[in-house]
Coordinates of C-alpha atoms in Angstrom, one line a residue:
X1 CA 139.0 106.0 -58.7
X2 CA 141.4 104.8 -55.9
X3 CA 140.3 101.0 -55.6
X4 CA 136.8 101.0 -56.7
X5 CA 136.2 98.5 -59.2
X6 CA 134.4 100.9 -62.2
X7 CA 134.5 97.9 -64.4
X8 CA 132.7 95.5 -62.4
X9 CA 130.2 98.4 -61.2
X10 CA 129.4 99.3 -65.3
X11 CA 129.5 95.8 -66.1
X12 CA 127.1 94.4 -63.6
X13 CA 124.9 97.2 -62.9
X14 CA 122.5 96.4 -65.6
X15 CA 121.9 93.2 -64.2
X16 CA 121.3 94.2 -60.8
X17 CA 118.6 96.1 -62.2
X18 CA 117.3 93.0 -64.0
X19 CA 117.5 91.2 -60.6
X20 CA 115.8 93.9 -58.9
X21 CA 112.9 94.3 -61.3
X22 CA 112.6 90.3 -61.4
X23 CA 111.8 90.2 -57.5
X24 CA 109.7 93.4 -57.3
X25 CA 107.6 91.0 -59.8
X26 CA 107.7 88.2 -57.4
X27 CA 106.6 90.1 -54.7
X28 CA 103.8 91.4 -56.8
X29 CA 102.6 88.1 -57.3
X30 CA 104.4 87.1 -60.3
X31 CA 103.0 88.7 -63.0
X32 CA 102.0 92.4 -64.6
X33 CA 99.1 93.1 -62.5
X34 CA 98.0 95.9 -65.6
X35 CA 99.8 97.4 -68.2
X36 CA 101.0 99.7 -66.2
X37 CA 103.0 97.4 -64.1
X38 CA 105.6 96.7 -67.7
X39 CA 105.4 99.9 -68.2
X40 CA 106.8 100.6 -64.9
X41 CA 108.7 98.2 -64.9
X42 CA 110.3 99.8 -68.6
X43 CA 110.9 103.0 -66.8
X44 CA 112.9 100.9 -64.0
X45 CA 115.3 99.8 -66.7
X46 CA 115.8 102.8 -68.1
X47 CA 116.6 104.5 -64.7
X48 CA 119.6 101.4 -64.8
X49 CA 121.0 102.0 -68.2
X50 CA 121.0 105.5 -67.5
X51 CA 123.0 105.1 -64.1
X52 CA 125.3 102.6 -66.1
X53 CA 126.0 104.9 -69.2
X54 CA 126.5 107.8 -66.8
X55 CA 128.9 105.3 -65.1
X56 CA 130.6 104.6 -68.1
X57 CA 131.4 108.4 -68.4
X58 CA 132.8 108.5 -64.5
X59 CA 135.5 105.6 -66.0
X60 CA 136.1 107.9 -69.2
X61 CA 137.4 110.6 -67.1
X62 CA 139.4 107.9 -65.3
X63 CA 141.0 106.4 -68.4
X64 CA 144.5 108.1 -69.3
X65 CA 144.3 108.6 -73.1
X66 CA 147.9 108.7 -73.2
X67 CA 149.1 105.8 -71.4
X68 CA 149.5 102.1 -73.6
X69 CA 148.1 99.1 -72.0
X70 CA 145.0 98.3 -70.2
X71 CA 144.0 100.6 -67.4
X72 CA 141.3 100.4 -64.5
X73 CA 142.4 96.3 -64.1
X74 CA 140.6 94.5 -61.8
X75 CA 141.8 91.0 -61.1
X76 CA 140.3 88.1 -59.2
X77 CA 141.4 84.4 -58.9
X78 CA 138.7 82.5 -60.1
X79 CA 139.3 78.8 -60.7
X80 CA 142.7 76.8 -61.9
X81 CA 144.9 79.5 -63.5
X82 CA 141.8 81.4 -64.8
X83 CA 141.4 84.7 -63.4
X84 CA 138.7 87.3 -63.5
X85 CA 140.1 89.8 -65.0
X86 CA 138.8 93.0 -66.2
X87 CA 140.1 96.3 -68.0
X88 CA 140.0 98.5 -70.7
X89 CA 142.0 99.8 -73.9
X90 CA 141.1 103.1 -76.0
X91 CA 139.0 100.5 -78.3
X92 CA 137.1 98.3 -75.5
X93 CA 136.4 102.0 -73.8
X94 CA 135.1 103.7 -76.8
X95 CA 132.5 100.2 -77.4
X96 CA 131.8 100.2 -73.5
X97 CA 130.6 103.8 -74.1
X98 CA 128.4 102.9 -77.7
X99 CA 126.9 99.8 -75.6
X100 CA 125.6 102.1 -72.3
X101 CA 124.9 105.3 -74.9
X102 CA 122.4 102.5 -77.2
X103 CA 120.8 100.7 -74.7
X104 CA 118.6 104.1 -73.2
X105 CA 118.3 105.2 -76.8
X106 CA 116.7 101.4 -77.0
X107 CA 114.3 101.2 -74.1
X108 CA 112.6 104.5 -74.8
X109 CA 111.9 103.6 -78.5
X110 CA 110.4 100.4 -77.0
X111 CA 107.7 102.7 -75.0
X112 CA 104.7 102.7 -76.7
X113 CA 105.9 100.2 -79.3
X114 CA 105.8 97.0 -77.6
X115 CA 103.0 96.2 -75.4
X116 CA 103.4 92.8 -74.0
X117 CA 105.5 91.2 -72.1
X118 CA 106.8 94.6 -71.0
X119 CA 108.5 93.4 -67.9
X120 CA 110.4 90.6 -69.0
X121 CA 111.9 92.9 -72.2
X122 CA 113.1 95.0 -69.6
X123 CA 115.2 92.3 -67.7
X124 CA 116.0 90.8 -71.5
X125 CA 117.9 94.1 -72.4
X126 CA 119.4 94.7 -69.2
X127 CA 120.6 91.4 -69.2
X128 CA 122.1 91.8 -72.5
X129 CA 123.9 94.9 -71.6
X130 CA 125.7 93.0 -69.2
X131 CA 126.8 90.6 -71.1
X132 CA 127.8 93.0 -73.8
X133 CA 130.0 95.5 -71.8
X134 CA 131.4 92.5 -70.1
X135 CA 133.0 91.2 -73.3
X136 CA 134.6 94.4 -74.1
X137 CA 135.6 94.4 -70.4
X138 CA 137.3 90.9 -70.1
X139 CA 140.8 90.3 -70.3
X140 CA 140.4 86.5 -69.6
X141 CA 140.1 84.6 -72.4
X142 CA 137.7 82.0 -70.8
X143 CA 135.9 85.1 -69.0
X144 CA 135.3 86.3 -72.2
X145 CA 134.0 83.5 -74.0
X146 CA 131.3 83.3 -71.3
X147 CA 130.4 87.0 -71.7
X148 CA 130.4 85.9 -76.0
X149 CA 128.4 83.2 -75.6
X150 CA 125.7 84.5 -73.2
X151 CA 124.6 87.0 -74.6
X152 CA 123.1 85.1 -77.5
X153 CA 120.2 84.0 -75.0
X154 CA 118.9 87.3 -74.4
X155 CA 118.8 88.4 -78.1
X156 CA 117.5 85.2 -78.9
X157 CA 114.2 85.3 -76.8
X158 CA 114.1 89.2 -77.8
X159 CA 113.8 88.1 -81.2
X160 CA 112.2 85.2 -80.8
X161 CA 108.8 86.5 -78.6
X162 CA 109.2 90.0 -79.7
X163 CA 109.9 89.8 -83.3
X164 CA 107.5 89.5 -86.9
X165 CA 105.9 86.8 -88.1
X166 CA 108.8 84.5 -88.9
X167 CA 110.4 85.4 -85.9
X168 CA 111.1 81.7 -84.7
X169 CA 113.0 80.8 -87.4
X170 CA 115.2 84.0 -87.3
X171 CA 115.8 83.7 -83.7
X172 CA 117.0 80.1 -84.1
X173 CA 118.8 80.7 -87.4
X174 CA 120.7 83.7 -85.5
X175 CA 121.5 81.3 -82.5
X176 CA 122.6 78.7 -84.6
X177 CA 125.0 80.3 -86.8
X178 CA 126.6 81.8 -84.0
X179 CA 126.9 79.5 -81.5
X180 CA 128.2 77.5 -84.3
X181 CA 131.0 79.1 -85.1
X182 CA 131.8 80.0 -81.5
X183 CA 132.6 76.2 -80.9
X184 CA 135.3 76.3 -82.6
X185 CA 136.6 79.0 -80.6
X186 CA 136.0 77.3 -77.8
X187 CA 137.9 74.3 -79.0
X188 CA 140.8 77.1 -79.8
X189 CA 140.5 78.3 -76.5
X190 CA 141.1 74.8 -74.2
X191 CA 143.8 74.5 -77.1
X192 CA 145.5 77.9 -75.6
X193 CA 145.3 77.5 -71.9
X194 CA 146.8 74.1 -71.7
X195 CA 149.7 74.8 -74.3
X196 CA 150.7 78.8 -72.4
X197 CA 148.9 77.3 -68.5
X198 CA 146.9 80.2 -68.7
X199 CA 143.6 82.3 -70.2
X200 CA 145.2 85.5 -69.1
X201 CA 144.8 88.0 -72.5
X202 CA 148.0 90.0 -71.8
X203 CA 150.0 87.3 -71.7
X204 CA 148.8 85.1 -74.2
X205 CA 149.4 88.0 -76.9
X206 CA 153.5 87.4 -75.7
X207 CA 153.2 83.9 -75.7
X208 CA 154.7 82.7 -78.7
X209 CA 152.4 80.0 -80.5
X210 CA 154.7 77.8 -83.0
X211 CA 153.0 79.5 -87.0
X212 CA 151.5 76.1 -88.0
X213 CA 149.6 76.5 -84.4
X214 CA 148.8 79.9 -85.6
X215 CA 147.1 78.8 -88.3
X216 CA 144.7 76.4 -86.5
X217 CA 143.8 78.9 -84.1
X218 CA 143.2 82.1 -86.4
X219 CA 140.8 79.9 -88.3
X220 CA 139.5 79.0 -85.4
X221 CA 139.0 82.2 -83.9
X222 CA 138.0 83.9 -87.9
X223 CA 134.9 81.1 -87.8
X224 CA 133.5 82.9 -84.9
X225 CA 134.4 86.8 -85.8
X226 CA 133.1 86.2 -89.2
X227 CA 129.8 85.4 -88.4
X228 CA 129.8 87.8 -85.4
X229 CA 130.8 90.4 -87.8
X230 CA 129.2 89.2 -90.2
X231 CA 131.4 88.7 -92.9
X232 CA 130.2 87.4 -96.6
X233 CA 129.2 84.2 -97.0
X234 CA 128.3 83.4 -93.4
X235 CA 126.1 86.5 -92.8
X236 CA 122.5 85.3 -94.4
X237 CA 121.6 85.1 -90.8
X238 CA 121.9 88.7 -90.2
X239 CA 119.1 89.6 -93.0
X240 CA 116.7 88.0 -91.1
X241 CA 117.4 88.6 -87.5
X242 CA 116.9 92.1 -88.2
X243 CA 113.6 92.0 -90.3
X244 CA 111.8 90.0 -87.5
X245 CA 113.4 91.7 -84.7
X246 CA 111.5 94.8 -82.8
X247 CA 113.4 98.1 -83.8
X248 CA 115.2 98.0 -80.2
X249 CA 116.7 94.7 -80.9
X250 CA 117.4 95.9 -84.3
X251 CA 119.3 99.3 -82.8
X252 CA 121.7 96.9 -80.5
X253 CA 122.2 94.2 -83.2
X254 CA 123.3 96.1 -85.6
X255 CA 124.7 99.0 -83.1
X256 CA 126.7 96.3 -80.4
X257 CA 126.6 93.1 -81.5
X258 CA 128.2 93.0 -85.0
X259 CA 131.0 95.2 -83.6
X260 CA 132.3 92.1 -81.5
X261 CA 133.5 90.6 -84.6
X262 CA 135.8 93.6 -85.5
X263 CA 136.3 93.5 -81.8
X264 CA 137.9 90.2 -81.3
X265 CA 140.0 90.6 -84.4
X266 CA 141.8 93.2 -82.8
X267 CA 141.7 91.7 -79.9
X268 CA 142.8 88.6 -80.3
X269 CA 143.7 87.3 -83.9
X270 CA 146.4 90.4 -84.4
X271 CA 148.6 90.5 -81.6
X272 CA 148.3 86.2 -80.9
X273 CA 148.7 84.6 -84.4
X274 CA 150.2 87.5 -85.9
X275 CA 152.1 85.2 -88.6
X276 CA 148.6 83.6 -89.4
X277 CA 147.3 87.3 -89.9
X278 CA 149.7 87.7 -92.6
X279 CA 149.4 84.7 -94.6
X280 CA 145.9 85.4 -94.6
X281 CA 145.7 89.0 -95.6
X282 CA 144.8 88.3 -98.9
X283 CA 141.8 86.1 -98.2
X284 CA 140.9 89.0 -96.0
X285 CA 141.2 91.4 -98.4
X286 CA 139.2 89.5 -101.0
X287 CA 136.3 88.5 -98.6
X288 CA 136.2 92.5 -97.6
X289 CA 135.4 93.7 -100.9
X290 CA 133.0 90.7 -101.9
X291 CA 130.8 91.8 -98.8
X292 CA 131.2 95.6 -99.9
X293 CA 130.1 94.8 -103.6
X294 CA 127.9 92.3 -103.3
X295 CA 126.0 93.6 -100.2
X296 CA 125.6 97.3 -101.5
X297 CA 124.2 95.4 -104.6
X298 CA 122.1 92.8 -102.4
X299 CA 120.9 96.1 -100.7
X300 CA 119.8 98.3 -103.9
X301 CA 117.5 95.6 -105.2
X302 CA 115.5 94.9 -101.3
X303 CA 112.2 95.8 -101.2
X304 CA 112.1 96.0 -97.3
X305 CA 113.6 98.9 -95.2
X306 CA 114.9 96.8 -92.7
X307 CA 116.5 94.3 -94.7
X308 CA 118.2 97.2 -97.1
X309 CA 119.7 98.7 -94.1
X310 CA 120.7 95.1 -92.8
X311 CA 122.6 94.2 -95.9
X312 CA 123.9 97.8 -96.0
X313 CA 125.6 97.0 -92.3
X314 CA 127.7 93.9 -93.9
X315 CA 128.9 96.2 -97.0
X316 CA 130.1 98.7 -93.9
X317 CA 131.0 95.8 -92.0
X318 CA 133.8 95.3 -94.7
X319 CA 135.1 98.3 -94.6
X320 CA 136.3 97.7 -90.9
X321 CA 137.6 94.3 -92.0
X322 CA 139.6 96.0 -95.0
X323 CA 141.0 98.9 -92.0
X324 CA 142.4 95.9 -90.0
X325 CA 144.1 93.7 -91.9
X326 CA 145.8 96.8 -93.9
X327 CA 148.4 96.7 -91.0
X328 CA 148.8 100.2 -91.1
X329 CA 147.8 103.0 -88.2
X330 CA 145.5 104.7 -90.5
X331 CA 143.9 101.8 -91.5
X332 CA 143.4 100.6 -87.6
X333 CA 142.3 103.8 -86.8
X334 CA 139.9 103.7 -89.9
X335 CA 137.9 100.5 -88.8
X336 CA 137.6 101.2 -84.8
X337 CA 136.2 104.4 -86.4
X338 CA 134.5 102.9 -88.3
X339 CA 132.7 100.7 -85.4
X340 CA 132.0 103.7 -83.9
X341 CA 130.5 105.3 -86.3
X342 CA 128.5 102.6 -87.8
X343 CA 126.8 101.8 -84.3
X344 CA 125.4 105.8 -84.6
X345 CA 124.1 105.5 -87.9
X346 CA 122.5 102.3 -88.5
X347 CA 120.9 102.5 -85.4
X348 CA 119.8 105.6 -86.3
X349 CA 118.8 104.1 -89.1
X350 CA 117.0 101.4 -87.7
X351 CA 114.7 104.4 -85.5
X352 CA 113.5 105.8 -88.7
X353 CA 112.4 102.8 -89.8
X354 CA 110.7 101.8 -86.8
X355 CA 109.2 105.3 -86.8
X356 CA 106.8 104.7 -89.7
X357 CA 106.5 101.1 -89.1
X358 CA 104.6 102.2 -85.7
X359 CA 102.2 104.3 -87.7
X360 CA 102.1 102.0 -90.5
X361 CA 102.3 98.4 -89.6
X362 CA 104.4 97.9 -93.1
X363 CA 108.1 98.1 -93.9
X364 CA 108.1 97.7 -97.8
X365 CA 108.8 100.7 -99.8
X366 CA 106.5 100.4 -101.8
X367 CA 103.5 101.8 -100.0
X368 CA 105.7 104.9 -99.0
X369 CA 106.2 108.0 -101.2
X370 CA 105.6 111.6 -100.5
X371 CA 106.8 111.4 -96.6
X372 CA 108.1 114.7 -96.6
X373 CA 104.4 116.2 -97.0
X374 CA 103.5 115.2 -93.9
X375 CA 106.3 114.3 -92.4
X376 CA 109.2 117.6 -93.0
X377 CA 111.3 116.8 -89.4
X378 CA 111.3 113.4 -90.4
X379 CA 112.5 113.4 -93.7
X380 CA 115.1 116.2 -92.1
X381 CA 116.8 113.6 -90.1
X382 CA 116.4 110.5 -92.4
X383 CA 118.3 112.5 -95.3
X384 CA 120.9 113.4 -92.6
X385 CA 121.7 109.6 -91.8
X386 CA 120.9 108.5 -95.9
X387 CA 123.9 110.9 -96.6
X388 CA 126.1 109.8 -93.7
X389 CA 125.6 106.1 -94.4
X390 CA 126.6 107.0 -97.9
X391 CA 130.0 108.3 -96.2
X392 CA 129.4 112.6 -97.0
X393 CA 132.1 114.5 -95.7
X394 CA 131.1 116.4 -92.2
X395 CA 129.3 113.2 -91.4
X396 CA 131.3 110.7 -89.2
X397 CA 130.7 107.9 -91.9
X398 CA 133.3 109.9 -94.5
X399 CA 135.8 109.7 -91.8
X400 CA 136.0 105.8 -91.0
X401 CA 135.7 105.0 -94.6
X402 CA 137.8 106.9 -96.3
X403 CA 140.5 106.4 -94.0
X404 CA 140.0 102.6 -94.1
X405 CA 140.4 103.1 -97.3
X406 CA 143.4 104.7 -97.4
X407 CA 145.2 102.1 -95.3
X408 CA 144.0 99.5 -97.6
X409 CA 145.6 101.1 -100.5
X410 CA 148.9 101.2 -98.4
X411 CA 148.7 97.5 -98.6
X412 CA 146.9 96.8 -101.9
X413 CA 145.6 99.1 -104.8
X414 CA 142.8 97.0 -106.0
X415 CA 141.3 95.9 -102.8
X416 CA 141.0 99.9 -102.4
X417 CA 139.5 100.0 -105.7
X418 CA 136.6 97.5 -104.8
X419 CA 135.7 99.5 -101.7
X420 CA 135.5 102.9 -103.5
X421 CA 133.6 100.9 -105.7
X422 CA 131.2 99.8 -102.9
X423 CA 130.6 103.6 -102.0
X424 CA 129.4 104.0 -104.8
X425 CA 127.2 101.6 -104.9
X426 CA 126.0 102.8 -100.8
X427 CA 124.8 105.8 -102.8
X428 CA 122.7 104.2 -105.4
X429 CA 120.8 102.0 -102.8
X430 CA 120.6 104.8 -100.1
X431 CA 119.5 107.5 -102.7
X432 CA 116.7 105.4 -104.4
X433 CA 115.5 104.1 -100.9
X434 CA 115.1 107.7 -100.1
X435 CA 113.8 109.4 -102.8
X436 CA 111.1 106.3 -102.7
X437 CA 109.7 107.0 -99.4
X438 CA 110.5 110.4 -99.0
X439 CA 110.1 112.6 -102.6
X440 CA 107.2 112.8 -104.7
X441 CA 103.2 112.5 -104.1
X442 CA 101.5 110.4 -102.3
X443 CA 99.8 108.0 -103.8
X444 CA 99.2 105.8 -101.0
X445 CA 95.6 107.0 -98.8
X446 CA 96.6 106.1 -95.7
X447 CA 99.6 108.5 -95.7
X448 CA 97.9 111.2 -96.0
X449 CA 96.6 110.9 -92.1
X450 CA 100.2 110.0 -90.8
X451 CA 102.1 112.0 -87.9
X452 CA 105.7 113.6 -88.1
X453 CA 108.1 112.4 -85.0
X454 CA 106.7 112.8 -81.7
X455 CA 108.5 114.1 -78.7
X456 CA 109.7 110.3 -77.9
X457 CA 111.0 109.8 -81.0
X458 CA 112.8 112.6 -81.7
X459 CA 114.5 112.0 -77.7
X460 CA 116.3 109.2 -79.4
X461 CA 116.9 110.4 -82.6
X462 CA 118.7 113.8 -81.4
X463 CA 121.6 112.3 -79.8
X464 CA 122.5 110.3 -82.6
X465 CA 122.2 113.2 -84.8
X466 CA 124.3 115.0 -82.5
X467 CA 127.2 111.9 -82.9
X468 CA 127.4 111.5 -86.3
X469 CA 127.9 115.5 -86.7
X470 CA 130.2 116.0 -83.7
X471 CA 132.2 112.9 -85.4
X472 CA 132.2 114.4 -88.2
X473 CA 133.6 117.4 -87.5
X474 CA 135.5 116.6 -84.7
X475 CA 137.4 112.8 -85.4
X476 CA 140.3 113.3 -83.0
X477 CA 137.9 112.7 -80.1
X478 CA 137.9 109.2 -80.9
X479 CA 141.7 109.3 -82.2
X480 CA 143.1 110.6 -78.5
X481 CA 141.3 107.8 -77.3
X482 CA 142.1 105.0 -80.1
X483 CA 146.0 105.9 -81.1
X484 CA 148.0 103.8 -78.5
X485 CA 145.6 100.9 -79.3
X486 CA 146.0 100.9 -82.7
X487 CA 149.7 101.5 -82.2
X488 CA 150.2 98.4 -79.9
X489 CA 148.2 96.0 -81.8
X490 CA 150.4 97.1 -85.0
X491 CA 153.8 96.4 -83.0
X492 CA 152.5 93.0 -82.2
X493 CA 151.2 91.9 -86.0
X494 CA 154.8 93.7 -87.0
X495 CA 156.9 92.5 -84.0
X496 CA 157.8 96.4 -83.5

């Protein structure tokens, strides 16, 4: 790519379409003339995220798989010692590619499903996106709390003016938590830079923080990741963010967002408190298969789609938790997998339910039964993403669970027990929520009028289909990419 800056292009390219829509609008006299001025404006964002995700492939082909370290850096002096610096790893490439690969996927289910405000939904996702690739971009650490931190404003008012019925009080319960346990980061991160006289990432994981430091700081850093993540007990937020959110929101949430958690634990708590990481593996461990237990049995006894699948993301969630803190390859491997993966499925997941709620206005199970009468493509796809959320083999969630779970028996046999455990218990809540809405006769009237997917729906639903199979089958396409990062953040927590 010579000295283009790719990173900066993908990064801000989103929000140059944000900008651009925003002053077409002004010029337009400041507000949706009809409704086909959102919808035109919807189409305009989708033209962006489809320019940035094909962008995103141009700096795949520039990334050398082989090669350790960050590639395509960009570096900038911004203020003081604090640079802007961008780059990318196997693992920050890999979520880069999930973010601009969702957010298409996202806007077209939002046509036809949300009709108001069309316009300034548009320049709430795009905005978003930004912020999102930028934190898997940034290899400041100050750069990178501002990329953290901002975007909980744009899924905030997506939640909050877009979102059900008790949408205010998810969207400030979501912004809350968060931001909560970001200030202590913060505090952690002011900490850093005046003790090593810089915010630089690479060489802050070097510097060598004294271990009662360490353990200041992990915590510091864990009461962010853990509710990013979310990890049990801080993730009651995540239940209702998700039920009031519109399915788009939904789709990134659980898709993007959650994976910053497992993100920055890679990221940042292995390779610069690595002694901290050790002393607390155990509480790691333990907290892990508490959220795989409890949330799988949370998520059998829901009586809401949406909330079943959002409980069933913190039982996964665990498992990428479990991968890291095993300190082993396959474990690594296992939970950026694992991220990976999960962003397919539960957005996927997320789609389906969205699909019936458009026809049906209603997300409890009950008043479903008999879908695959009407609805035989449908019911196709659902039972392909029931099964890969339950982890079946030649799906791409067998591959980041069972090798998660293999590096966490490396380390410690029972914490392996609990999570086979919690895949068993994926099964029971998956299978019943299936064979609910999907087997037997239909007993509710209104069904017996519904539509199978339309053309729009089945645009998103394909590719994701296509993923979770190709992942399946084919798991070395996100090895290549993912070894040398798992490999160099295990030399730092082992000082190899």
């Amino acid at each position: 790519m010579g000295n283009f800056p790719i990173l900066t292009a993908v990064t801000f390219l989103p929000l140059a379409g944000a900008v651009l829509i925003m002053l077409v609008r002004a010029m337009t006299g400041g507000q949706d003339s009809d409704a086909t001025g959102g919808e035109k404006s919807l189409v305009a964002g989708l033209i962006f995220s489809l320019a940035t995700f094909l962008a995103s492939l141009v700096m795949l082909m520039s990334f050398d798989m082989s090669a350790p370290g960050y590639q395509l850096v960009e570096e900038v002096s911004w203020f003081a010692n604090i640079q802007y610096k961008m780059g990318v790893d196997g693992m920050s490439l890999l979520l880069i590619l999930l973010t601009t690969f969702l957010t298409p996927i996202s806007l077209i289910a939002s046509m036809g499903s949300v009709k108001e405000r069309l316009t300034e939904y548009t320049i709430a996702f795009l905005v978003l996106e930004t912020f999102m690739i930028g934190v898997f971009c940034a290899l400041d650490l100050v750069v990178f709390y501002v990329f953290f931190e901002a975007g909980l404003i744009p899924m905030f008012i997506i939640i909050g003016v877009w979102g059900g019925v008790d949408r205010i009080y998810a969207s400030f319960k979501f912004f809350l938590y968060t931001l909560l346990g970001s200030l202590f980061m913060l505090a952690a991160v002011v900490f850093m830079y005046l003790q090593a006289g810089t915010s630089d990432i690479a060489v802050l994981e070097t510097f060598a923080f004294a271990p009662e430091v360490q353990t200041w700081l992990w915590l510091a850093f864990f009461a962010s990741f853990a509710v990013k993540l979310p990890m049990w007990p801080v993730h009651t937020w995540l239940p209702d963010a998700h039920v009031q959110a519109p399915t788009a929101g939904s789709v990134i949430l659980a898709g993007i967002l959650l994976k910053m958690g497992g993100y920055g634990f890679i990221r940042f708590s292995l390779p610069m408190f690595p002694d901290a990481s050790e002393l607390f593996q155990p509480m790691m461990f333990a907290l892990s298969v508490i959220a795989i237990v409890y949330a799988s049995l949370v998520a059998w006894r829901q009586t809401d789609m949406k909330k079943l699948i959002a409980y069933s993301s913190v039982a996964h969630m665990g498992f990428v938790t479990l991968g890291i803190f095993s300190f082993t390859e396959v474990g690594m491997q296992g939970a950026i997998f694992q991220m990976i993966s999960h962003g397919l499925i539960s957005g996927a997941l997320f789609l389906i339910v969205g699909v019936v709620y458009d026809r049906m206005h209603t997300r409890e199970i009950a008043a479903y039964g008999g879908l695959v009468h009407k609805m035989p493509v449908y019911a196709t796809i659902f039972m392909l993403f029931s099964m890969a959320n339950v982890g079946l083999p030649g799906t791409s969630g067998f591959v980041g669970e069972i090798l998660t779970m293999a590096g966490a028996f490396q380390a410690s046999t029972w914490a392996a027990a609990g999570a086979a455990l919690g895949v068993i218990f994926s099964a029971v809540y998956m299978l019943t929520l299936y064979r609910r809405t999907v087997f037997g006769q239909i007993t509710n009237p209104a069904l017996e009028s519904i539509k199978d997917v339309n053309t729009k729906e089945l645009i998103c639903l394909v590719p994701l289909v296509i993923g979770t199979i190709l992942l399946g089958v084919a798991p070395n396409l996100i090895f290549t990419i993912t070894r040398e990062t798992s490999l160099r953040a295990l030399q730092m927590i082992t000082g190899g």
